[in-house]
CSV table of C-alpha atoms in Angstrom, one decimal:
chain,number,residue,atom,x,y,z
A,297,MET,CA,0.0,0.0,0.0
A,298,SER,CA,1.3,3.5,-0.8
A,299,SER,CA,-0.1,7.0,-1.4
A,300,ASP,CA,-0.8,8.2,-4.9
A,301,SER,CA,2.6,9.9,-5.2
A,302,GLY,CA,4.4,7.1,-3.5
A,303,SER,CA,5.4,9.3,-0.6
A,304,VAL,CA,4.2,6.9,2.1
A,305,SER,CA,5.0,3.2,1.7
A,306,VAL,CA,3.4,0.5,3.9
A,307,VAL,CA,3.7,-3.3,3.9
A,308,VAL,CA,1.2,-5.3,6.0
A,309,GLN,CA,1.2,-8.8,7.4
A,310,ARG,CA,-1.6,-10.6,9.4
A,311,PHE,CA,-0.7,-12.3,12.6
A,312,ARG,CA,-2.1,-14.2,15.5
A,313,LYS,CA,0.7,-13.4,17.9
A,314,CYS,CA,3.5,-10.8,17.7
A,315,LYS,CA,6.4,-9.8,19.8
A,316,LEU,CA,8.4,-6.5,19.3
A,317,LEU,CA,11.4,-5.1,21.0
A,318,ILE,CA,10.8,-1.5,22.3
A,319,ASP,CA,13.6,1.0,22.9
A,320,GLU,CA,16.1,-1.9,22.7
A,321,LEU,CA,15.1,-2.7,26.3
A,322,GLU,CA,12.1,-5.0,26.5
A,323,TYR,CA,9.7,-7.0,24.4
A,324,VAL,CA,6.0,-6.3,24.2
A,325,GLU,CA,3.8,-9.2,23.1
A,326,VAL,CA,0.3,-8.9,21.7
A,327,GLY,CA,-2.3,-11.4,20.5
A,328,ALA,CA,-2.5,-15.2,21.1
A,329,CYS,CA,-2.7,-18.4,19.0
A,330,GLU,CA,-6.5,-18.5,19.2
A,331,GLN,CA,-9.1,-18.3,16.5
A,332,ASN,CA,-10.7,-15.1,18.0
A,333,CYS,CA,-7.3,-13.2,17.8
A,334,SER,CA,-6.1,-11.3,14.8
A,335,GLY,CA,-3.6,-8.6,14.3
A,336,LEU,CA,-2.0,-6.5,11.7
A,337,LEU,CA,1.7,-5.8,11.4
A,338,ALA,CA,2.6,-2.7,9.4
A,339,TYR,CA,6.0,-1.6,8.2
A,340,ILE,CA,6.0,2.1,7.3
A,341,SER,CA,8.4,4.5,5.6
A,342,PHE,CA,8.3,8.1,4.3
A,343,ALA,CA,9.8,9.7,1.3
A,344,SER,CA,11.5,13.1,1.4
A,345,SER,CA,8.4,14.7,-0.2
A,346,THR,CA,5.8,13.3,2.3
A,347,SER,CA,3.3,15.8,3.6
A,348,ILE,CA,1.4,15.8,6.9
A,349,SER,CA,-1.9,15.3,5.0
A,350,GLN,CA,-0.4,12.2,3.3
A,351,VAL,CA,0.6,10.8,6.7
A,352,GLN,CA,-2.9,11.3,8.0
A,353,GLN,CA,-4.4,9.7,4.9
A,354,ALA,CA,-2.1,6.7,5.3
A,355,ALA,CA,-3.2,6.2,8.9
A,356,THR,CA,-6.8,6.3,8.0
A,357,THR,CA,-6.3,3.9,5.1
A,358,LEU,CA,-4.4,1.4,7.3
A,359,LEU,CA,-7.2,1.3,9.9
A,360,ASN,CA,-9.9,0.8,7.2
A,361,LEU,CA,-8.0,-1.8,5.1
A,362,PRO,CA,-10.2,-5.0,5.0
A,363,VAL,CA,-7.5,-7.7,5.3
A,364,LEU,CA,-8.0,-9.2,8.7
A,365,THR,CA,-9.7,-12.5,9.4
A,366,THR,CA,-10.3,-14.5,12.6
A,367,GLY,CA,-10.6,-17.8,10.9
A,368,LEU,CA,-8.4,-19.2,8.1
A,369,TRP,CA,-8.2,-17.3,4.8
A,370,GLY,CA,-10.6,-18.7,2.3
A,371,ASP,CA,-12.5,-20.9,4.7
A,372,SER,CA,-15.8,-19.5,3.4
A,373,GLU,CA,-16.8,-18.7,7.0
A,374,SER,CA,-14.5,-15.8,7.9
A,375,SER,CA,-15.2,-12.4,6.2
A,376,THR,CA,-12.3,-9.9,5.8
A,377,LEU,CA,-12.4,-7.1,8.3
A,378,SER,CA,-10.5,-3.8,8.9
A,379,VAL,CA,-8.8,-3.1,12.2
A,380,LEU,CA,-11.6,-0.7,13.2
A,381,SER,CA,-14.3,-3.3,12.3
A,382,LEU,CA,-12.6,-6.1,14.1
A,383,ALA,CA,-12.0,-3.9,17.2
A,384,ALA,CA,-15.8,-3.4,17.4
A,385,GLU,CA,-16.4,-7.1,17.5
A,386,PRO,CA,-17.2,-8.0,21.1
A,387,THR,CA,-15.8,-11.5,21.0
A,388,SER,CA,-12.6,-10.8,19.0
A,389,LEU,CA,-9.2,-9.6,20.2
A,390,CYS,CA,-7.6,-7.1,17.8
A,391,SER,CA,-4.0,-5.8,17.7
A,392,LEU,CA,-2.1,-3.4,15.5
A,393,VAL,CA,1.7,-3.2,15.5
A,394,VAL,CA,3.6,-0.5,13.5
A,395,VAL,CA,7.3,-0.8,12.7
A,396,PRO,CA,9.3,2.0,11.1
A,397,GLN,CA,11.3,0.7,8.2
A,398,ALA,CA,13.2,3.4,6.2
A,399,ASN,CA,14.4,0.9,3.5
A,400,LEU,CA,10.9,0.6,2.0
A,401,ILE,CA,11.7,3.9,0.2
A,402,SER,CA,14.2,2.6,-2.4
A,403,LYS,CA,14.6,1.8,-6.1
A,404,VAL,CA,16.1,-1.4,-7.5
A,405,LYS,CA,18.5,-0.7,-10.3
A,406,GLN,CA,20.6,-2.8,-12.8
A,407,GLN,CA,18.3,-5.8,-12.7
A,408,GLY,CA,18.7,-6.2,-8.9
A,409,LYS,CA,22.5,-5.5,-8.7
A,410,SER,CA,22.0,-2.0,-7.2
A,411,ILE,CA,19.6,-0.4,-4.7
A,412,GLN,CA,19.3,3.4,-4.4
A,413,TYR,CA,17.8,5.2,-1.4
A,414,HIS,CA,17.8,8.8,-2.8
A,415,GLY,CA,14.2,9.4,-2.0
A,416,GLN,CA,14.4,8.6,1.7
A,417,ILE,CA,13.5,11.3,4.3
A,418,ASN,CA,16.1,12.6,6.7
A,419,LYS,CA,16.0,11.1,10.2
A,420,GLU,CA,14.8,14.2,12.1
A,421,LYS,CA,11.9,14.8,9.7
A,422,GLY,CA,11.2,11.1,9.5
A,423,LYS,CA,10.7,10.8,13.2
A,424,GLU,CA,8.4,13.8,13.2
A,425,LEU,CA,6.2,12.2,10.5
A,426,TYR,CA,6.3,8.8,12.3
A,427,ASP,CA,5.2,10.3,15.6
A,428,CYS,CA,2.4,12.1,13.7
A,429,PHE,CA,1.4,8.8,12.0
A,430,CYS,CA,1.2,7.0,15.3
A,431,ASP,CA,-0.8,9.8,16.9
A,432,CYS,CA,-3.2,9.7,14.0
A,433,ILE,CA,-3.7,6.0,14.6
A,434,ARG,CA,-4.2,6.5,18.4
A,435,ALA,CA,-6.6,9.4,17.7
A,436,LYS,CA,-8.8,7.3,15.3
A,437,LEU,CA,-8.8,4.3,17.7
A,438,LEU,CA,-9.8,6.5,20.6
A,439,GLU,CA,-12.6,8.1,18.6
A,440,GLU,CA,-13.9,4.7,17.5
A,441,GLN,CA,-13.5,3.3,21.0
A,442,CYS,CA,-15.6,6.1,22.5
A,443,SER,CA,-18.2,5.9,19.7
A,444,PHE,CA,-18.6,2.1,20.2
A,445,ALA,CA,-19.0,2.6,24.0
A,446,SER,CA,-21.3,5.6,23.6
A,447,GLN,CA,-18.8,7.7,25.7
A,448,GLU,CA,-17.7,11.3,25.3
A,449,LEU,CA,-14.2,11.9,24.1
A,450,PRO,CA,-11.8,12.9,26.9
A,451,GLN,CA,-11.4,16.7,27.6
A,452,TRP,CA,-7.7,16.6,27.0
A,453,TYR,CA,-8.2,15.1,23.6
A,454,MET,CA,-10.7,17.8,22.5
A,455,GLU,CA,-8.4,20.5,23.7
A,456,ARG,CA,-5.4,18.9,21.9
A,457,LYS,CA,-7.3,18.4,18.7
A,458,ALA,CA,-8.5,22.0,18.7
A,459,PHE,CA,-5.0,23.3,19.3
A,460,ILE,CA,-3.5,21.2,16.4
A,461,ASP,CA,-6.3,22.3,14.1
A,462,ARG,CA,-5.6,26.0,14.8
A,463,GLN,CA,-1.9,25.4,14.1
A,464,ASN,CA,-2.6,23.6,10.8
A,465,ASN,CA,-4.9,26.5,9.8
A,466,ASN,CA,-2.3,29.1,10.8
A,467,SER,CA,-4.9,30.5,13.3
A,468,GLN,CA,-2.9,29.7,16.4
A,469,PRO,CA,-1.0,32.8,17.4
A,470,ALA,CA,2.8,32.2,17.4
A,471,CYS,CA,4.9,33.1,20.5
A,472,VAL,CA,5.3,36.9,20.5
A,473,SER,CA,9.1,36.6,20.9
A,474,LYS,CA,9.6,34.5,17.8
A,475,LEU,CA,11.5,36.2,15.0
A,476,PRO,CA,9.2,37.1,12.1
A,477,GLU,CA,11.5,35.4,9.6
A,478,LEU,CA,11.1,32.1,11.5
A,479,LEU,CA,7.4,32.3,11.8
A,480,PHE,CA,6.7,29.9,8.9
A,481,ARG,CA,9.9,27.9,8.8
A,482,VAL,CA,8.0,24.6,9.0
A,483,GLU,CA,9.8,22.1,6.7
A,484,SER,CA,7.0,19.6,7.0
A,485,LYS,CA,4.6,22.0,5.3
A,486,TYR,CA,6.7,24.2,3.0
A,487,SER,CA,9.7,23.9,0.7
A,488,GLU,CA,10.6,27.4,-0.3
A,489,TRP,CA,10.4,30.9,1.3
A,490,ASP,CA,10.9,34.5,0.2
A,491,ASP,CA,13.5,36.8,1.8
A,492,ARG,CA,11.0,37.6,4.7
A,493,GLY,CA,10.5,34.0,5.5
A,494,ILE,CA,7.0,33.8,4.0
A,495,PRO,CA,6.3,30.5,2.1
A,496,VAL,CA,6.0,30.6,-1.6
A,497,LYS,CA,5.9,26.8,-2.3
A,498,ASP,CA,4.3,23.9,-0.5
A,499,LEU,CA,6.0,20.7,0.5
A,500,GLU,CA,5.5,19.2,-3.0
A,501,GLY,CA,7.1,22.2,-4.6
A,502,ASN,CA,3.9,23.7,-5.9
A,503,GLU,CA,3.5,27.5,-5.8
A,504,LEU,CA,1.0,28.7,-3.2
A,505,SER,CA,-2.1,30.3,-4.6
A,506,LYS,CA,-2.6,34.1,-4.3
A,507,SER,CA,-5.3,33.6,-1.6
A,508,GLN,CA,-2.9,31.5,0.4
A,509,GLN,CA,-0.1,34.0,0.1
A,510,LYS,CA,-2.4,36.8,1.0
A,511,LYS,CA,-3.5,35.0,4.2
A,512,LEU,CA,0.1,34.2,5.2
A,513,ASN,CA,1.1,37.9,4.5
A,514,LYS,CA,-1.7,39.0,6.8
A,515,ILE,CA,-0.5,36.7,9.6
A,516,TYR,CA,3.1,37.8,9.1
A,517,GLU,CA,2.3,41.5,9.3
A,518,ALA,CA,0.2,41.0,12.4
A,519,HIS,CA,3.0,39.1,14.1
A,520,CYS,CA,5.5,41.7,13.1
A,521,ARG,CA,3.5,44.3,14.9
A,522,ARG,CA,3.1,42.1,18.0
A,523,HIS,CA,6.8,41.3,18.0
A,524,GLN,CA,7.8,44.9,17.6
A,525,LYS,CA,5.6,45.9,20.5
A,526,TRP,CA,7.1,43.1,22.6
A,527,LYS,CA,10.7,44.3,21.8
A,528,GLU,CA,9.8,47.9,22.8
A,529,SER,CA,8.5,46.8,26.1
A,530,GLY,CA,11.8,45.1,26.8
A,531,GLY,CA,10.3,41.6,26.4
A,532,HIS,CA,7.7,42.1,29.1
A,533,THR,CA,4.1,42.4,28.2
A,534,GLU,CA,1.1,41.1,30.1
A,535,SER,CA,0.2,38.7,27.3
A,536,SER,CA,3.7,37.5,26.4
A,537,LYS,CA,3.6,34.5,28.8
A,538,GLU,CA,0.2,33.4,27.5
A,539,ASP,CA,1.2,34.1,23.9
A,540,CYS,CA,4.3,31.9,24.2
A,541,ASN,CA,2.3,28.8,25.0
A,542,ASP,CA,3.3,27.1,21.8
A,543,ASN,CA,3.3,23.6,23.3
A,544,VAL,CA,0.7,21.2,22.1
A,545,PRO,CA,-1.5,20.1,25.1
A,546,LYS,CA,-0.1,16.9,26.6
A,547,ALA,CA,-1.5,13.6,25.2
A,548,GLU,CA,-2.8,11.0,27.7
A,549,TRP,CA,-3.0,8.0,25.3
A,550,ASP,CA,-2.0,5.3,27.8
A,551,ALA,CA,-4.8,6.4,30.2
A,552,SER,CA,-7.5,6.7,27.6
A,553,LEU,CA,-6.9,3.9,25.1
A,554,ASP,CA,-8.5,0.6,26.1
A,555,PRO,CA,-6.3,-2.4,25.1
A,556,SER,CA,-9.3,-4.6,25.2
A,557,PHE,CA,-10.7,-2.6,22.2
A,558,CYS,CA,-7.5,-2.7,20.2
A,559,ARG,CA,-4.0,-3.2,21.4
A,560,PHE,CA,-1.7,-0.7,19.6
A,561,VAL,CA,2.1,-1.0,19.7
A,562,ALA,CA,4.4,1.5,18.0
A,563,GLY,CA,8.0,0.4,17.3
A,564,SER,CA,10.9,2.6,18.3
A,565,PHE,CA,12.1,5.0,15.6
A,566,GLY,CA,15.8,4.8,14.8
A,567,LYS,CA,16.5,1.8,16.9
A,568,ARG,CA,16.8,-2.0,16.4
A,569,GLN,CA,13.5,-3.7,15.6
A,570,GLY,CA,13.6,-7.1,17.3
A,571,LEU,CA,10.5,-8.8,15.9
A,572,SER,CA,8.9,-12.2,15.9
A,573,PHE,CA,5.3,-13.3,14.9
A,574,GLU,CA,3.1,-16.2,14.1
A,575,SER,CA,0.4,-16.4,11.4
A,576,ASP,CA,-1.8,-19.2,10.3
A,577,MET,CA,-4.6,-17.3,8.5
A,578,GLY,CA,-3.0,-17.6,5.0
A,579,PRO,CA,-2.7,-17.5,2.2
A,580,PHE,CA,0.8,-17.9,3.6
A,581,VAL,CA,1.6,-19.5,7.0
A,582,VAL,CA,4.4,-17.7,8.8
A,583,SER,CA,6.3,-18.4,11.9
A,584,THR,CA,9.5,-16.4,12.6
A,585,PRO,CA,12.0,-17.2,15.3
């Protein structure tokens, strides 16, 4: 599975039971060798051109992909289900394991004699997108979990979501002390800026529309006025402390996600992935040491 532009690559494998090394310290095990257990193992990688919206789309696609079965593949009794559909089955145990795997972004050359990795994302940006992908998975699982149980979403989640939405729409005021030329220096959203630091091209290299540029200019000018006022006050204004709250509200995933709904495990980015799993659903039977 990959996005239309090939910016996000994902390889999936069904399993009954899976064990993954976390932070090179301890193994986490999910699932069991029973007919009511089914899980999805997903290897994921990002290209250098990957955008946040493509990451979000990939997370949604992964959760909606109808490839899981509780019985054996092709037994005429087990229908294929997505992670979200299986999680909502009261008698089934559902798991999702995500493993970062940079080498999925590569090209085989010279009839297999050479492999090129030119399109890979750099490590810092890759971690940012991987964290975003995992948070998108957690968010959708939490929304589905609360909907299934007829519960309201946690207050921290609503506040965090609103904060991120404002940031993505450029409606969240930046810290008043931030230099204007750094206001839009977000490499996960833009690829080129003018001499003032205002974006002129999006992450894919497409020029921003006139309406987008006009909106960004308006935000830039308003920030310049606030920043200048802050400087003239010696860096002490009544609202400066509040304005500088650029931090995303803390996530409380562990306390809110119910493992009995769906057990989600995210592999450690940039570290060794010790992995073993068992699968008997077919069409291939797999058992790794």
